[in-house]
Amino acid sequence: MSTRWGMTVPLGGVPLTDHAEVFAALTDAGFTDLWSSEVAGTDAFTPLTLAAAWQPRARLGTAIAPVFTRGPGLLAMTAAALAEAAPGRFQLGIGASSPVVVGDWNAADFTKPFARSRDMLRFLRAALAGELVDEEFETFRVRRFRLERPPATPPGLLLAALRPGMLRLAAAEADGVILNWLAATDVSRALSEAKSDRPGFDVVARIFVCPTQDAAYARTIGRRMIAAYLTVPAYAEFHRWLGREEGLGAMWAAWAAGDRRGALAAIPDEVVDELIVHGSPEECRDHVANYAEAGVKVPVMALVPTPELEKADPATRTQLLKRLGRA
């Protein structure tokens, strides 16, 4: 069973200025890890910088910082600064992200995602160790870059991975792998490709948790999320590889035909229930524990908004986090 228990931050609906109380409540509830994401909300690093100052007990991680949206030097500097602010407590999770995030929103070319991820991983390994990097990588060229403030304790480098090629790259060259959008029953399949002899190799999984006993509400939200994410080509291929062609094939066909409403309706309840954890906080906590039993070392909850959460005052929110935690 995992001894680490994570939560995605910041929490929706709570201003960053109010997160000192949130971070304290999470650590008091038994959450050891605070992990950020980066899509179109906060960036991956600012919430963790606040957490580094406000909650010195917490381990911190990015899941993920995209490898296309910052230049190599800037990504190294940003990671080094956070590693200096939270020595020994920070892990840098990187990944390819998606064509929408990279191309449509950040005006970068989403080309050769495997090679770019590999190259950034190798560059960061050297740069964060304080080495001079002067090298022609396949996807970028770095000329005589050296960090002015290399961290005394370089952060562990984790790679987000879905299918076999990236999973094997994580096992071979990263300090851990970050999994996303999979059921607890899928973990063994993913880890069969991410076998690593690296000491302390971490397995992190981001798990969507909707803590409500209103199953109809949870499934409605879950269908919207599944349709938005699992129609992205990389995620669609991931779930074909996992064996969900039968469960998601009708959704993919409707989506490709431009029938968004039909795509939502085509997602079976059982697929939603596999991929979106819902129920009482205690039921959610026990379901997340299944991921740990399957081999995930750091299960990280990502709370899905519910009517209860949106209306919660700080005391009620703290009580909910305590019920989800492991203290």
Short mmCIF file of N, CA and C in Angstrom, two decimals, residues 16-157:
data_model
loop_
_atom_site.label_atom_id
_atom_site.label_comp_id
_atom_site.label_asym_id
_atom_site.label_seq_id
_atom_site.Cartn_x
_atom_site.Cartn_y
_atom_site.Cartn_z
N LEU A 16 -6.30 31.49 -4.85
CA LEU A 16 -4.95 31.11 -4.42
C LEU A 16 -4.60 31.76 -3.08
N THR A 17 -5.08 32.96 -2.84
CA THR A 17 -4.78 33.65 -1.58
C THR A 17 -5.33 32.92 -0.38
N ASP A 18 -6.31 32.05 -0.57
CA ASP A 18 -6.92 31.30 0.54
C ASP A 18 -6.36 29.89 0.67
N HIS A 19 -5.32 29.58 -0.08
CA HIS A 19 -4.85 28.19 -0.09
C HIS A 19 -3.91 27.83 1.06
N ALA A 20 -3.45 28.79 1.84
CA ALA A 20 -2.66 28.41 3.01
C ALA A 20 -3.49 27.51 3.91
N GLU A 21 -4.74 27.86 4.10
CA GLU A 21 -5.65 27.04 4.91
C GLU A 21 -5.92 25.70 4.26
N VAL A 22 -6.07 25.70 2.94
CA VAL A 22 -6.31 24.45 2.21
C VAL A 22 -5.11 23.51 2.35
N PHE A 23 -3.90 24.03 2.15
CA PHE A 23 -2.71 23.20 2.25
C PHE A 23 -2.57 22.62 3.65
N ALA A 24 -2.85 23.41 4.67
CA ALA A 24 -2.77 22.92 6.04
C ALA A 24 -3.81 21.82 6.28
N ALA A 25 -5.02 22.03 5.76
CA ALA A 25 -6.07 21.02 5.94
C ALA A 25 -5.70 19.71 5.25
N LEU A 26 -5.09 19.81 4.09
CA LEU A 26 -4.70 18.61 3.35
C LEU A 26 -3.63 17.82 4.11
N THR A 27 -2.61 18.50 4.59
CA THR A 27 -1.56 17.78 5.31
C THR A 27 -2.09 17.21 6.63
N ASP A 28 -2.95 17.96 7.30
CA ASP A 28 -3.56 17.44 8.53
C ASP A 28 -4.41 16.21 8.26
N ALA A 29 -4.99 16.13 7.05
CA ALA A 29 -5.85 15.00 6.68
C ALA A 29 -5.05 13.78 6.24
N GLY A 30 -3.74 13.91 6.13
CA GLY A 30 -2.91 12.79 5.74
C GLY A 30 -2.44 12.81 4.31
N PHE A 31 -2.69 13.90 3.59
CA PHE A 31 -2.16 14.04 2.23
C PHE A 31 -0.69 14.43 2.34
N THR A 32 0.17 13.61 1.78
CA THR A 32 1.60 13.88 1.84
C THR A 32 2.09 14.73 0.67
N ASP A 33 1.32 14.71 -0.44
CA ASP A 33 1.77 15.29 -1.70
C ASP A 33 0.76 16.29 -2.23
N LEU A 34 1.27 17.38 -2.79
CA LEU A 34 0.48 18.37 -3.51
C LEU A 34 1.01 18.43 -4.93
N TRP A 35 0.14 18.14 -5.91
CA TRP A 35 0.55 18.10 -7.31
C TRP A 35 -0.27 19.09 -8.11
N SER A 36 0.38 19.79 -9.00
CA SER A 36 -0.30 20.77 -9.85
C SER A 36 -0.49 20.20 -11.25
N SER A 37 -1.34 20.86 -12.01
CA SER A 37 -1.51 20.55 -13.43
C SER A 37 -1.40 21.86 -14.20
N GLU A 38 -1.35 21.76 -15.53
CA GLU A 38 -1.23 22.98 -16.33
C GLU A 38 -1.99 22.78 -17.64
N VAL A 39 -3.17 23.38 -17.69
CA VAL A 39 -4.00 23.30 -18.90
C VAL A 39 -4.39 24.72 -19.30
N ALA A 40 -5.42 25.27 -18.65
CA ALA A 40 -5.82 26.65 -18.94
C ALA A 40 -6.23 27.39 -17.67
N GLY A 41 -5.84 26.84 -16.52
CA GLY A 41 -6.12 27.50 -15.24
C GLY A 41 -4.85 28.18 -14.74
N THR A 42 -4.39 27.79 -13.57
CA THR A 42 -3.11 28.31 -13.10
C THR A 42 -1.97 27.60 -13.83
N ASP A 43 -0.82 28.22 -13.85
CA ASP A 43 0.35 27.51 -14.36
C ASP A 43 0.74 26.43 -13.35
N ALA A 44 1.68 25.57 -13.71
CA ALA A 44 2.03 24.44 -12.85
C ALA A 44 2.86 24.83 -11.64
N PHE A 45 3.54 26.00 -11.68
CA PHE A 45 4.53 26.28 -10.66
C PHE A 45 4.08 27.25 -9.58
N THR A 46 3.22 28.22 -9.91
CA THR A 46 2.85 29.21 -8.90
C THR A 46 2.16 28.60 -7.68
N PRO A 47 1.16 27.71 -7.84
CA PRO A 47 0.55 27.11 -6.64
C PRO A 47 1.56 26.35 -5.78
N LEU A 48 2.51 25.68 -6.42
CA LEU A 48 3.50 24.92 -5.66
C LEU A 48 4.49 25.84 -4.95
N THR A 49 4.77 27.00 -5.54
CA THR A 49 5.64 27.96 -4.87
C THR A 49 5.00 28.46 -3.59
N LEU A 50 3.69 28.71 -3.65
CA LEU A 50 2.97 29.09 -2.44
C LEU A 50 2.98 27.96 -1.42
N ALA A 51 2.77 26.74 -1.90
CA ALA A 51 2.77 25.59 -1.00
C ALA A 51 4.13 25.39 -0.36
N ALA A 52 5.19 25.64 -1.12
CA ALA A 52 6.54 25.49 -0.56
C ALA A 52 6.75 26.40 0.65
N ALA A 53 6.19 27.61 0.57
CA ALA A 53 6.34 28.56 1.66
C ALA A 53 5.35 28.31 2.79
N TRP A 54 4.12 27.94 2.42
CA TRP A 54 3.07 27.84 3.41
C TRP A 54 2.99 26.47 4.10
N GLN A 55 3.48 25.44 3.46
CA GLN A 55 3.30 24.10 4.01
C GLN A 55 4.60 23.30 3.88
N PRO A 56 5.52 23.48 4.80
CA PRO A 56 6.83 22.84 4.68
C PRO A 56 6.81 21.33 4.87
N ARG A 57 5.67 20.76 5.25
CA ARG A 57 5.60 19.30 5.40
C ARG A 57 5.30 18.59 4.08
N ALA A 58 4.82 19.32 3.09
CA ALA A 58 4.29 18.67 1.89
C ALA A 58 5.37 18.43 0.84
N ARG A 59 5.24 17.28 0.16
CA ARG A 59 6.01 17.03 -1.06
C ARG A 59 5.25 17.66 -2.22
N LEU A 60 5.97 18.09 -3.25
CA LEU A 60 5.38 18.87 -4.33
C LEU A 60 5.74 18.25 -5.67
N GLY A 61 4.82 18.35 -6.64
CA GLY A 61 5.12 17.84 -7.96
C GLY A 61 4.26 18.48 -9.04
N THR A 62 4.79 18.52 -10.26
CA THR A 62 4.03 19.02 -11.41
C THR A 62 3.56 17.82 -12.24
N ALA A 63 2.30 17.84 -12.60
CA ALA A 63 1.75 16.75 -13.41
C ALA A 63 0.73 17.30 -14.40
N ILE A 64 1.17 17.98 -15.47
CA ILE A 64 2.58 18.04 -15.84
C ILE A 64 2.91 19.44 -16.35
N ALA A 65 4.23 19.69 -16.49
CA ALA A 65 4.69 20.87 -17.21
C ALA A 65 4.97 20.44 -18.65
N PRO A 66 4.28 21.03 -19.62
CA PRO A 66 4.48 20.60 -21.02
C PRO A 66 5.89 20.88 -21.53
N VAL A 67 6.39 20.01 -22.37
CA VAL A 67 7.76 20.15 -22.88
C VAL A 67 7.85 21.10 -24.07
N PHE A 68 6.72 21.55 -24.60
CA PHE A 68 6.73 22.44 -25.77
C PHE A 68 6.51 23.91 -25.42
N THR A 69 5.88 24.21 -24.29
CA THR A 69 5.39 25.56 -24.06
C THR A 69 6.41 26.47 -23.38
N ARG A 70 7.53 25.92 -22.92
CA ARG A 70 8.64 26.71 -22.41
C ARG A 70 9.91 26.26 -23.13
N GLY A 71 10.82 27.19 -23.32
CA GLY A 71 12.11 26.80 -23.86
C GLY A 71 12.87 25.96 -22.84
N PRO A 72 13.86 25.20 -23.28
CA PRO A 72 14.60 24.34 -22.36
C PRO A 72 15.21 25.10 -21.18
N GLY A 73 15.86 26.24 -21.47
CA GLY A 73 16.49 26.99 -20.39
C GLY A 73 15.48 27.52 -19.39
N LEU A 74 14.36 28.06 -19.86
CA LEU A 74 13.34 28.59 -18.96
C LEU A 74 12.75 27.49 -18.09
N LEU A 75 12.48 26.33 -18.67
CA LEU A 75 11.93 25.24 -17.87
C LEU A 75 12.93 24.81 -16.80
N ALA A 76 14.20 24.75 -17.15
CA ALA A 76 15.22 24.39 -16.16
C ALA A 76 15.30 25.44 -15.05
N MET A 77 15.26 26.72 -15.40
CA MET A 77 15.33 27.78 -14.39
C MET A 77 14.14 27.74 -13.45
N THR A 78 12.95 27.53 -14.02
CA THR A 78 11.74 27.49 -13.21
C THR A 78 11.79 26.31 -12.24
N ALA A 79 12.19 25.15 -12.75
CA ALA A 79 12.28 23.97 -11.89
C ALA A 79 13.36 24.16 -10.82
N ALA A 80 14.48 24.75 -11.19
CA ALA A 80 15.55 24.96 -10.23
C ALA A 80 15.13 25.89 -9.10
N ALA A 81 14.37 26.93 -9.45
CA ALA A 81 13.92 27.87 -8.42
C ALA A 81 13.00 27.19 -7.42
N LEU A 82 12.08 26.36 -7.92
CA LEU A 82 11.18 25.67 -7.00
C LEU A 82 11.93 24.63 -6.18
N ALA A 83 12.91 23.95 -6.79
CA ALA A 83 13.71 22.99 -6.05
C ALA A 83 14.52 23.68 -4.95
N GLU A 84 14.95 24.92 -5.21
CA GLU A 84 15.66 25.68 -4.18
C GLU A 84 14.72 26.11 -3.06
N ALA A 85 13.47 26.45 -3.43
CA ALA A 85 12.49 26.89 -2.44
C ALA A 85 11.99 25.73 -1.57
N ALA A 86 12.01 24.52 -2.13
CA ALA A 86 11.52 23.34 -1.40
C ALA A 86 12.54 22.21 -1.52
N PRO A 87 13.72 22.37 -0.93
CA PRO A 87 14.80 21.40 -1.15
C PRO A 87 14.40 19.98 -0.73
N GLY A 88 14.59 19.06 -1.67
CA GLY A 88 14.30 17.66 -1.41
C GLY A 88 12.83 17.30 -1.42
N ARG A 89 11.96 18.29 -1.72
CA ARG A 89 10.52 18.01 -1.66
C ARG A 89 9.83 18.12 -3.01
N PHE A 90 10.57 18.48 -4.05
CA PHE A 90 9.94 18.77 -5.34
C PHE A 90 10.33 17.75 -6.39
N GLN A 91 9.33 17.30 -7.17
CA GLN A 91 9.55 16.45 -8.33
C GLN A 91 8.97 17.15 -9.55
N LEU A 92 9.75 17.16 -10.62
CA LEU A 92 9.33 17.81 -11.86
C LEU A 92 8.75 16.76 -12.80
N GLY A 93 7.45 16.83 -13.02
CA GLY A 93 6.80 15.97 -13.99
C GLY A 93 6.62 16.71 -15.30
N ILE A 94 7.12 16.13 -16.39
CA ILE A 94 6.99 16.74 -17.71
C ILE A 94 6.23 15.80 -18.63
N GLY A 95 5.71 16.34 -19.72
CA GLY A 95 4.99 15.51 -20.67
C GLY A 95 4.72 16.27 -21.95
N ALA A 96 4.23 15.56 -22.94
CA ALA A 96 4.01 16.15 -24.26
C ALA A 96 2.82 17.10 -24.28
N SER A 97 1.83 16.92 -23.40
CA SER A 97 0.58 17.67 -23.43
C SER A 97 -0.20 17.31 -24.70
N SER A 98 -0.85 18.28 -25.32
CA SER A 98 -1.73 17.97 -26.45
C SER A 98 -1.63 19.03 -27.53
N PRO A 99 -2.09 18.73 -28.76
CA PRO A 99 -2.05 19.74 -29.82
C PRO A 99 -2.84 21.00 -29.49
N VAL A 100 -3.93 20.88 -28.77
CA VAL A 100 -4.73 22.06 -28.42
C VAL A 100 -3.93 22.97 -27.49
N VAL A 101 -3.42 22.39 -26.38
CA VAL A 101 -2.68 23.19 -25.41
C VAL A 101 -1.43 23.79 -26.06
N VAL A 102 -0.70 22.99 -26.79
CA VAL A 102 0.58 23.43 -27.35
C VAL A 102 0.39 24.33 -28.56
N GLY A 103 -0.41 23.89 -29.52
CA GLY A 103 -0.53 24.62 -30.78
C GLY A 103 -1.58 25.72 -30.75
N ASP A 104 -2.82 25.36 -30.37
CA ASP A 104 -3.91 26.33 -30.43
C ASP A 104 -3.79 27.42 -29.36
N TRP A 105 -3.28 27.07 -28.20
CA TRP A 105 -3.25 28.03 -27.09
C TRP A 105 -1.89 28.66 -26.85
N ASN A 106 -0.82 28.00 -27.29
CA ASN A 106 0.51 28.52 -26.98
C ASN A 106 1.37 28.75 -28.22
N ALA A 107 0.76 28.66 -29.40
CA ALA A 107 1.42 29.04 -30.65
C ALA A 107 2.75 28.33 -30.87
N ALA A 108 2.83 27.07 -30.42
CA ALA A 108 4.03 26.27 -30.64
C ALA A 108 3.70 25.10 -31.55
N ASP A 109 4.70 24.51 -32.15
CA ASP A 109 4.49 23.37 -33.05
C ASP A 109 4.49 22.07 -32.26
N PHE A 110 3.39 21.34 -32.33
CA PHE A 110 3.30 20.05 -31.64
C PHE A 110 3.81 18.98 -32.61
N THR A 111 5.12 18.87 -32.70
CA THR A 111 5.73 17.91 -33.62
C THR A 111 6.71 17.03 -32.86
N LYS A 112 6.76 15.77 -33.23
CA LYS A 112 7.66 14.78 -32.62
C LYS A 112 7.55 14.79 -31.09
N PRO A 113 6.36 14.54 -30.54
CA PRO A 113 6.21 14.61 -29.07
C PRO A 113 7.10 13.63 -28.32
N PHE A 114 7.31 12.43 -28.88
CA PHE A 114 8.19 11.47 -28.19
C PHE A 114 9.61 12.01 -28.15
N ALA A 115 10.12 12.46 -29.29
CA ALA A 115 11.49 12.95 -29.35
C ALA A 115 11.67 14.20 -28.49
N ARG A 116 10.70 15.11 -28.53
CA ARG A 116 10.81 16.33 -27.72
C ARG A 116 10.84 15.98 -26.22
N SER A 117 9.99 15.03 -25.81
CA SER A 117 9.97 14.63 -24.40
C SER A 117 11.30 14.00 -24.01
N ARG A 118 11.83 13.13 -24.85
CA ARG A 118 13.12 12.49 -24.58
C ARG A 118 14.24 13.53 -24.50
N ASP A 119 14.26 14.45 -25.46
CA ASP A 119 15.31 15.46 -25.49
C ASP A 119 15.24 16.37 -24.27
N MET A 120 14.01 16.78 -23.89
CA MET A 120 13.88 17.66 -22.73
C MET A 120 14.28 16.93 -21.46
N LEU A 121 13.94 15.68 -21.36
CA LEU A 121 14.33 14.88 -20.21
C LEU A 121 15.85 14.84 -20.08
N ARG A 122 16.54 14.59 -21.17
CA ARG A 122 18.00 14.50 -21.15
C ARG A 122 18.64 15.87 -20.86
N PHE A 123 18.08 16.92 -21.47
CA PHE A 123 18.60 18.26 -21.20
C PHE A 123 18.43 18.62 -19.73
N LEU A 124 17.24 18.40 -19.19
CA LEU A 124 16.97 18.77 -17.80
C LEU A 124 17.85 17.98 -16.83
N ARG A 125 18.09 16.72 -17.13
CA ARG A 125 18.95 15.91 -16.26
C ARG A 125 20.32 16.58 -16.11
N ALA A 126 20.88 17.00 -17.24
CA ALA A 126 22.20 17.63 -17.20
C ALA A 126 22.14 19.03 -16.61
N ALA A 127 21.17 19.83 -17.05
CA ALA A 127 21.11 21.23 -16.62
C ALA A 127 20.88 21.35 -15.12
N LEU A 128 19.95 20.55 -14.58
CA LEU A 128 19.62 20.65 -13.16
C LEU A 128 20.73 20.10 -12.28
N ALA A 129 21.64 19.35 -12.87
CA ALA A 129 22.83 18.90 -12.13
C ALA A 129 23.93 19.95 -12.16
N GLY A 130 23.67 21.08 -12.80
CA GLY A 130 24.64 22.17 -12.85
C GLY A 130 25.65 22.05 -13.97
N GLU A 131 25.42 21.14 -14.91
CA GLU A 131 26.38 20.95 -16.00
C GLU A 131 26.21 22.02 -17.08
N LEU A 132 27.27 22.26 -17.81
CA LEU A 132 27.20 23.09 -19.01
C LEU A 132 26.61 22.24 -20.13
N VAL A 133 25.55 22.74 -20.75
CA VAL A 133 24.90 22.00 -21.83
C VAL A 133 25.16 22.74 -23.14
N ASP A 134 25.82 22.07 -24.04
CA ASP A 134 26.09 22.60 -25.38
C ASP A 134 25.91 21.43 -26.33
N GLU A 135 24.69 21.29 -26.83
CA GLU A 135 24.38 20.04 -27.54
C GLU A 135 23.30 20.26 -28.59
N GLU A 136 23.40 19.52 -29.66
CA GLU A 136 22.38 19.47 -30.71
C GLU A 136 21.50 18.25 -30.44
N PHE A 137 20.32 18.50 -29.90
CA PHE A 137 19.34 17.43 -29.71
C PHE A 137 18.54 17.27 -31.00
N GLU A 138 17.76 16.23 -31.09
CA GLU A 138 16.98 16.04 -32.31
C GLU A 138 15.97 17.16 -32.53
N THR A 139 15.37 17.67 -31.44
CA THR A 139 14.27 18.62 -31.58
C THR A 139 14.61 20.05 -31.18
N PHE A 140 15.80 20.29 -30.65
CA PHE A 140 16.23 21.66 -30.34
C PHE A 140 17.75 21.67 -30.16
N ARG A 141 18.29 22.88 -30.22
CA ARG A 141 19.74 23.10 -30.04
C ARG A 141 19.94 24.00 -28.85
N VAL A 142 20.82 23.62 -27.94
CA VAL A 142 21.16 24.45 -26.78
C VAL A 142 22.64 24.79 -26.86
N ARG A 143 22.95 26.09 -26.78
CA ARG A 143 24.34 26.52 -26.86
C ARG A 143 24.81 27.07 -25.51
N ARG A 144 25.74 26.38 -24.91
CA ARG A 144 26.46 26.82 -23.72
C ARG A 144 25.53 27.38 -22.64
N PHE A 145 24.61 26.55 -22.21
CA PHE A 145 23.70 26.93 -21.12
C PHE A 145 24.16 26.28 -19.83
N ARG A 146 24.26 27.10 -18.79
CA ARG A 146 24.52 26.58 -17.46
C ARG A 146 23.69 27.38 -16.45
N LEU A 147 23.01 26.70 -15.57
CA LEU A 147 22.23 27.38 -14.54
C LEU A 147 23.15 28.18 -13.62
N GLU A 148 22.77 29.43 -13.33
CA GLU A 148 23.52 30.22 -12.36
C GLU A 148 23.26 29.75 -10.93
N ARG A 149 22.06 29.16 -10.71
CA ARG A 149 21.70 28.70 -9.36
C ARG A 149 21.22 27.25 -9.42
N PRO A 150 22.09 26.32 -9.73
CA PRO A 150 21.66 24.92 -9.76
C PRO A 150 21.23 24.48 -8.36
N PRO A 151 20.15 23.75 -8.24
CA PRO A 151 19.68 23.36 -6.90
C PRO A 151 20.63 22.39 -6.23
N ALA A 152 20.79 22.56 -4.91
CA ALA A 152 21.64 21.64 -4.15
C ALA A 152 21.11 20.21 -4.24
N THR A 153 19.79 20.11 -4.27
CA THR A 153 19.15 18.80 -4.45
C THR A 153 18.33 18.87 -5.73
N PRO A 154 18.84 18.36 -6.84
CA PRO A 154 18.06 18.41 -8.09
C PRO A 154 16.75 17.65 -7.94
N PRO A 155 15.69 18.15 -8.54
CA PRO A 155 14.40 17.45 -8.42
C PRO A 155 14.41 16.15 -9.22
N GLY A 156 13.66 15.17 -8.73
CA GLY A 156 13.44 13.99 -9.53
C GLY A 156 12.68 14.35 -10.79
N LEU A 157 13.00 13.67 -11.89
CA LEU A 157 12.36 13.95 -13.18
C LEU A 157 11.42 12.82 -13.52
#
